[in-house]
Amino acid sequence: MSVRSPVITVDGPSGVGKGTLCQWLATRLGWPLLDSGALYRLTALAALRRNLILDDEPGIAQVAAGLSVTFTPGDDGALQIVLDGEDVSTAIRCEKMGNAASQVAALPAVRAALLQRQRDFRQPPGLIADGRDMGTVVFPDAELKLFLTADAGERAQRRYKQLIEKGMNANLNDLVKEIAERDARDAQRAVAPLKAAADAEVLDTTRLSIADVCQWALTLAQQRLAVRVIP
Ligand code: C5P
């Protein structure tokens, strides 16, 4: 009989700090990380490179189903992402690609094409799954579901800091606008809209430090799953 591997899902809106928490948890538990947003960003990048328009649902679903991508974790927990032999880890992180990802993510056939690929990441010893619908659609039977929220203004500030630290261009006013647009599209779409699973643990992180959020998640993981923590 096969034993199901445990999953911790981390969902929430753009810029809430899911990525930072997930990388930290993955390193502390020694579990791989599924960055599902990267799959939507990769789909958008590959579609744009093929000159597809972003509402060509069958065309983009085909691109999603055929993505040739590898994710390799680095020492710091960050993923190196290679698409068709090219390292696109940085190229997919710009806001333009975040917005394009959110457009292709609203297409039901694209979500369906990526579903099994995401579920295949569930392997021993366990998985940290970062996204919008990890706890509701992709892993509804996850052992622990976390959902982070924060004020939109605070999320724009965090995203701004993150982009500047990576040496990328950023404008705070544009980010506030883009985050609001992306929130609306992600929350209002017909398929797998952004929302907390009924059995998720929800945390408003607006006034919390990253360390506070990480400690909250680790304590829950230790309570719910007999996880071994790497010092
Ligand atoms: O998390 P990230 O900002 O990389 O996600 C980019 C976009 O991909 C999101 O704005 C959202 O529209 C989409 N996405 C999604 N479902 C996921 C992960 C990301 O729809 N599980």
CSV table of C-alpha atoms in Angstrom, one decimal, residues 26-223:
chain,number,residue,atom,x,y,z
A,26,ALA,CA,11.4,24.1,2.6
A,27,THR,CA,14.9,24.6,4.0
A,28,ARG,CA,14.0,24.0,7.6
A,29,LEU,CA,12.1,20.8,6.9
A,30,GLY,CA,14.3,19.6,4.0
A,31,TRP,CA,11.2,19.3,1.8
A,32,PRO,CA,11.0,20.3,-1.9
A,33,LEU,CA,9.0,23.3,-2.9
A,34,LEU,CA,6.3,23.7,-5.6
A,35,ASP,CA,6.3,27.3,-6.8
A,36,SER,CA,3.0,27.1,-8.7
A,37,GLY,CA,3.1,30.8,-9.7
A,38,ALA,CA,6.3,30.0,-11.6
A,39,LEU,CA,4.4,27.5,-13.7
A,40,TYR,CA,1.9,30.2,-14.7
A,41,ARG,CA,4.7,32.7,-15.3
A,42,LEU,CA,6.6,30.2,-17.4
A,43,THR,CA,3.4,29.5,-19.4
A,44,ALA,CA,3.0,33.2,-20.1
A,45,LEU,CA,6.6,33.6,-21.1
A,46,ALA,CA,6.6,30.6,-23.4
A,47,ALA,CA,3.3,31.8,-24.9
A,48,LEU,CA,4.6,35.4,-25.5
A,49,ARG,CA,7.8,34.0,-27.1
A,50,ARG,CA,5.5,32.1,-29.5
A,51,ASN,CA,3.7,35.3,-30.3
A,52,LEU,CA,0.4,34.0,-28.9
A,53,ILE,CA,-2.2,36.5,-27.6
A,54,LEU,CA,-2.9,36.0,-24.0
A,55,ASP,CA,-6.6,35.0,-24.4
A,56,ASP,CA,-5.8,32.2,-26.9
A,57,GLU,CA,-7.1,29.5,-24.6
A,58,PRO,CA,-6.4,26.3,-26.6
A,59,GLY,CA,-3.0,27.6,-27.8
A,60,ILE,CA,-1.8,28.6,-24.4
A,61,ALA,CA,-3.2,25.3,-22.8
A,62,GLN,CA,-1.1,23.5,-25.4
A,63,VAL,CA,2.0,25.5,-24.3
A,64,ALA,CA,1.3,24.8,-20.7
A,65,ALA,CA,0.9,21.0,-21.3
A,66,GLY,CA,4.2,20.9,-23.2
A,67,LEU,CA,6.4,23.1,-20.9
A,68,SER,CA,9.9,21.7,-20.8
A,69,VAL,CA,11.1,23.0,-17.4
A,70,THR,CA,13.3,22.0,-14.5
A,71,PHE,CA,13.4,23.4,-11.0
A,72,THR,CA,16.6,23.0,-9.1
A,73,PRO,CA,16.8,24.2,-5.5
A,74,GLY,CA,19.9,26.3,-4.6
A,75,ASP,CA,21.6,26.4,-1.2
A,76,ASP,CA,19.5,29.3,-0.1
A,77,GLY,CA,16.3,27.4,-1.0
A,78,ALA,CA,15.7,29.7,-4.0
A,79,LEU,CA,14.8,27.7,-7.2
A,80,GLN,CA,16.8,27.8,-10.4
A,81,ILE,CA,14.3,27.6,-13.2
A,82,VAL,CA,15.3,26.4,-16.7
A,83,LEU,CA,12.9,26.6,-19.6
A,84,ASP,CA,13.9,24.9,-22.9
A,85,GLY,CA,17.5,24.9,-21.7
A,86,GLU,CA,17.6,28.6,-20.7
A,87,ASP,CA,17.8,29.9,-17.2
A,88,VAL,CA,14.7,32.1,-16.8
A,89,SER,CA,14.8,32.4,-13.0
A,90,THR,CA,15.1,36.2,-13.2
A,91,ALA,CA,13.2,36.8,-16.5
A,92,ILE,CA,9.9,35.4,-15.1
A,93,ARG,CA,10.0,37.6,-11.9
A,94,CYS,CA,9.2,41.0,-13.5
A,95,GLU,CA,5.8,42.5,-12.9
A,96,LYS,CA,5.0,42.3,-16.6
A,97,MET,CA,5.3,38.5,-16.4
A,98,GLY,CA,3.3,38.5,-13.1
A,99,ASN,CA,0.5,40.3,-14.9
A,100,ALA,CA,0.7,38.1,-18.0
A,101,ALA,CA,0.7,35.0,-15.7
A,102,SER,CA,-2.5,36.2,-14.0
A,103,GLN,CA,-4.1,36.6,-17.4
A,104,VAL,CA,-3.3,33.1,-18.6
A,105,ALA,CA,-4.2,31.7,-15.1
A,106,ALA,CA,-7.8,32.9,-15.7
A,107,LEU,CA,-8.1,30.4,-18.6
A,108,PRO,CA,-9.7,27.1,-17.4
A,109,ALA,CA,-8.0,25.0,-20.0
A,110,VAL,CA,-4.6,26.3,-18.9
A,111,ARG,CA,-5.3,25.5,-15.2
A,112,ALA,CA,-6.5,22.0,-16.2
A,113,ALA,CA,-3.3,21.5,-18.2
A,114,LEU,CA,-1.1,22.3,-15.2
A,115,LEU,CA,-3.1,20.4,-12.6
A,116,GLN,CA,-1.5,16.9,-12.8
A,117,ARG,CA,2.0,18.5,-13.2
A,118,GLN,CA,1.5,20.2,-9.9
A,119,ARG,CA,0.2,17.1,-8.1
A,120,ASP,CA,3.2,15.1,-9.3
A,121,PHE,CA,5.4,17.2,-7.0
A,122,ARG,CA,3.9,15.4,-4.1
A,123,GLN,CA,6.6,12.9,-3.1
A,124,PRO,CA,8.4,11.8,0.1
A,125,PRO,CA,9.4,13.2,2.4
A,126,GLY,CA,6.8,16.0,1.8
A,127,LEU,CA,6.0,19.1,-0.1
A,128,ILE,CA,5.6,22.8,0.5
A,129,ALA,CA,3.1,24.1,-2.1
A,130,ASP,CA,3.0,27.9,-2.8
A,131,GLY,CA,0.1,29.4,-4.8
A,132,ARG,CA,-3.4,30.7,-4.9
A,133,ASP,CA,-5.4,27.4,-5.1
A,134,MET,CA,-3.1,24.9,-3.4
A,135,GLY,CA,-5.4,24.2,-0.5
A,136,THR,CA,-8.7,24.5,-2.4
A,137,VAL,CA,-8.1,22.7,-5.7
A,138,VAL,CA,-4.6,21.2,-6.2
A,139,PHE,CA,-4.2,19.5,-2.7
A,140,PRO,CA,-7.6,19.6,-1.1
A,141,ASP,CA,-6.5,16.8,1.3
A,142,ALA,CA,-3.3,18.6,2.4
A,143,GLU,CA,-2.3,17.9,6.0
A,144,LEU,CA,-1.8,21.6,6.8
A,145,LYS,CA,-3.2,24.6,4.9
A,146,LEU,CA,-2.0,28.1,5.5
A,147,PHE,CA,-3.5,31.3,4.1
A,148,LEU,CA,-1.7,34.6,4.4
A,149,THR,CA,-3.2,38.1,4.0
A,150,ALA,CA,-1.9,41.7,4.3
A,151,ASP,CA,-3.1,45.2,3.3
A,152,ALA,CA,-2.6,45.9,-0.4
A,153,GLY,CA,-0.4,49.0,0.5
A,154,GLU,CA,1.8,46.9,2.7
A,155,ARG,CA,2.1,44.2,0.0
A,156,ALA,CA,3.1,46.8,-2.7
A,157,GLN,CA,5.8,48.1,-0.3
A,158,ARG,CA,7.2,44.5,0.2
A,159,ARG,CA,7.2,43.8,-3.5
A,160,TYR,CA,8.9,47.1,-4.2
A,161,LYS,CA,11.7,46.3,-1.7
A,162,GLN,CA,12.1,42.8,-3.1
A,163,LEU,CA,12.4,44.1,-6.7
A,164,ILE,CA,14.9,46.8,-5.8
A,165,GLU,CA,17.0,44.3,-3.8
A,166,LYS,CA,17.1,42.1,-6.9
A,167,GLY,CA,18.3,45.1,-8.9
A,168,MET,CA,15.1,45.3,-10.9
A,169,ASN,CA,13.2,48.4,-11.9
A,170,ALA,CA,10.2,49.3,-9.8
A,171,ASN,CA,7.8,52.2,-9.2
A,172,LEU,CA,5.7,52.1,-6.0
A,173,ASN,CA,2.6,53.8,-7.5
A,174,ASP,CA,2.6,51.4,-10.5
A,175,LEU,CA,2.9,48.4,-8.1
A,176,VAL,CA,-0.1,49.6,-6.0
A,177,LYS,CA,-2.1,49.7,-9.2
A,178,GLU,CA,-0.9,46.4,-10.5
A,179,ILE,CA,-1.4,44.6,-7.3
A,180,ALA,CA,-5.0,45.9,-7.1
A,181,GLU,CA,-5.6,44.7,-10.6
A,182,ARG,CA,-4.1,41.3,-10.1
A,183,ASP,CA,-6.0,40.8,-6.8
A,184,ALA,CA,-9.3,41.6,-8.5
A,185,ARG,CA,-8.5,39.3,-11.5
A,186,ASP,CA,-7.3,36.4,-9.2
A,187,ALA,CA,-10.2,36.7,-6.8
A,188,GLN,CA,-13.0,37.2,-9.4
A,189,ARG,CA,-12.1,34.5,-12.0
A,190,ALA,CA,-14.6,31.7,-12.5
A,191,VAL,CA,-12.1,28.8,-12.0
A,192,ALA,CA,-10.1,28.4,-8.8
A,193,PRO,CA,-10.4,32.0,-7.5
A,194,LEU,CA,-8.1,33.1,-4.8
A,195,LYS,CA,-9.8,32.2,-1.5
A,196,ALA,CA,-8.9,30.5,1.8
A,197,ALA,CA,-9.9,26.8,2.1
A,198,ALA,CA,-12.6,26.3,4.7
A,199,ASP,CA,-10.0,24.4,6.8
A,200,ALA,CA,-7.1,26.8,6.3
A,201,GLU,CA,-5.3,28.6,9.1
A,202,VAL,CA,-5.5,32.3,8.2
A,203,LEU,CA,-2.9,34.9,9.3
A,204,ASP,CA,-3.0,38.7,8.7
A,205,THR,CA,0.7,39.5,8.3
A,206,THR,CA,0.3,43.3,7.8
A,207,ARG,CA,2.0,44.1,11.1
A,208,LEU,CA,4.2,41.0,11.5
A,209,SER,CA,7.8,40.4,10.7
A,210,ILE,CA,8.9,37.6,8.4
A,211,ALA,CA,10.4,35.8,11.5
A,212,ASP,CA,7.0,36.0,13.2
A,213,VAL,CA,5.2,34.5,10.2
A,214,CYS,CA,7.8,31.7,9.9
A,215,GLN,CA,7.6,30.8,13.6
A,216,TRP,CA,3.7,30.7,13.4
A,217,ALA,CA,3.9,28.3,10.4
A,218,LEU,CA,6.6,26.1,11.9
A,219,THR,CA,4.7,25.8,15.2
A,220,LEU,CA,1.6,24.6,13.3
A,221,ALA,CA,3.7,22.2,11.2
A,222,GLN,CA,5.2,20.7,14.4
A,223,GLN,CA,1.7,20.4,16.0
